[in-house]
mmCIF file of C-alpha atoms in Angstrom:
data_model
loop_
_atom_site.group_PDB
_atom_site.id
_atom_site.type_symbol
_atom_site.label_atom_id
_atom_site.label_comp_id
_atom_site.label_asym_id
_atom_site.label_seq_id
_atom_site.Cartn_x
_atom_site.Cartn_y
_atom_site.Cartn_z
ATOM 1 C CA MET A 27 -14.625 -0.027 -9.428
ATOM 2 C CA LYS A 28 -14.369 -3.858 -8.985
ATOM 3 C CA CYS A 29 -11.576 -5.634 -7.112
ATOM 4 C CA TYR A 30 -8.577 -6.387 -9.897
ATOM 5 C CA VAL A 31 -7.676 -9.335 -8.097
ATOM 6 C CA CYS A 32 -11.097 -10.922 -7.864
ATOM 7 C CA ALA A 33 -11.265 -10.395 -11.560
ATOM 8 C CA LYS A 34 -8.804 -12.139 -12.518
ATOM 9 C CA GLU A 35 -9.742 -15.307 -10.616
ATOM 10 C CA GLY A 36 -13.468 -14.877 -12.285
ATOM 11 C CA ARG A 37 -14.978 -13.367 -9.069
ATOM 12 C CA SER A 38 -16.783 -9.610 -8.997
ATOM 13 C CA SER A 39 -16.828 -8.142 -6.171
ATOM 14 C CA ASP A 40 -16.987 -4.273 -5.616
ATOM 15 C CA ALA A 41 -13.378 -1.985 -4.821
ATOM 16 C CA VAL A 42 -13.174 -0.532 -0.945
ATOM 17 C CA ALA A 43 -9.823 1.179 -1.567
ATOM 18 C CA VAL A 44 -6.960 1.298 -4.038
ATOM 19 C CA CYS A 45 -3.323 0.314 -3.656
ATOM 20 C CA ILE A 46 -1.133 3.225 -2.456
ATOM 21 C CA VAL A 47 1.663 2.186 -4.542
ATOM 22 C CA CYS A 48 -0.118 0.617 -8.165
ATOM 23 C CA GLY A 49 -3.084 2.203 -7.993
ATOM 24 C CA MET A 50 -4.918 -1.506 -8.119
ATOM 25 C CA GLY A 51 -9.047 -1.434 -6.765
ATOM 26 C CA LEU A 52 -9.250 -3.398 -3.791
ATOM 27 C CA CYS A 53 -12.508 -5.164 -1.958
ATOM 28 C CA SER A 54 -12.053 -5.610 1.280
ATOM 29 C CA GLU A 55 -10.497 -9.463 1.023
ATOM 30 C CA HIS A 56 -7.779 -7.894 -0.708
ATOM 31 C CA ALA A 57 -7.208 -4.693 0.614
ATOM 32 C CA MET A 58 -3.904 -5.179 2.985
ATOM 33 C CA ARG A 59 -3.379 -2.137 5.666
ATOM 34 C CA GLU A 60 -0.076 -1.556 6.448
ATOM 35 C CA GLU A 61 1.782 1.214 8.591
ATOM 36 C CA ILE A 62 4.497 2.401 6.885
ATOM 37 C CA GLU A 63 7.855 4.943 7.764
ATOM 38 C CA LEU A 64 7.112 8.093 6.160
ATOM 39 C CA TRP A 65 10.759 10.016 5.424
ATOM 40 C CA GLU A 66 10.863 13.773 4.560
ATOM 41 C CA GLY A 67 13.634 15.733 3.562
ATOM 42 C CA GLY A 68 14.237 18.787 1.274
ATOM 43 C CA TYR A 69 15.838 18.731 -2.209
ATOM 44 C CA PRO A 70 18.159 17.258 -2.601
ATOM 45 C CA PHE A 71 19.108 15.672 1.040
ATOM 46 C CA PRO A 72 19.014 16.047 3.947
ATOM 47 C CA ALA A 73 15.947 13.157 4.962
ATOM 48 C CA ARG A 74 14.953 12.166 8.077
ATOM 49 C CA ARG A 75 12.584 9.553 9.327
ATOM 50 C CA VAL A 76 8.684 10.863 10.063
ATOM 51 C CA LYS A 77 8.226 10.429 14.349
ATOM 52 C CA ALA A 78 4.731 8.708 13.328
ATOM 53 C CA LYS A 79 3.889 5.739 11.086
ATOM 54 C CA ILE A 80 1.116 6.482 8.255
ATOM 55 C CA PRO A 81 -1.679 4.089 7.665
ATOM 56 C CA ARG A 82 -1.054 2.889 3.788
ATOM 57 C CA ILE A 83 -3.889 0.687 1.606
ATOM 58 C CA LEU A 84 -1.626 -2.132 -0.362
ATOM 59 C CA CYS A 85 -2.712 -4.787 -2.857
ATOM 60 C CA PRO A 86 -1.320 -8.459 -1.786
ATOM 61 C CA ASP A 87 1.809 -7.972 -4.742
ATOM 62 C CA CYS A 88 2.816 -4.339 -3.646
ATOM 63 C CA TYR A 89 2.652 -5.529 0.104
ATOM 64 C CA ASN A 90 4.960 -8.503 -0.974
ATOM 65 C CA ALA A 91 7.629 -6.324 -2.198
ATOM 66 C CA LEU A 92 7.562 -4.227 0.094
ATOM 67 C CA LYS A 93 8.155 -6.652 3.330
ATOM 68 C CA GLY A 94 10.701 -8.540 0.797
ATOM 69 C CA ASN A 95 8.537 -11.905 0.228
#
């Protein structure tokens, strides 16, 4: 698999990760590691935040959307 962002820029590099949100293949330059809060709950409620944050890999677009940029 190749990095989607690099391919759009006309370059070719192997993907080392996949965005957890959109599934885009990412090289080490474009993969962004982010600690994300995890919520759990029953159907339909209640929901509660899990104590530990979970590390996730995101693409630049999903990272910006998550951070509100």
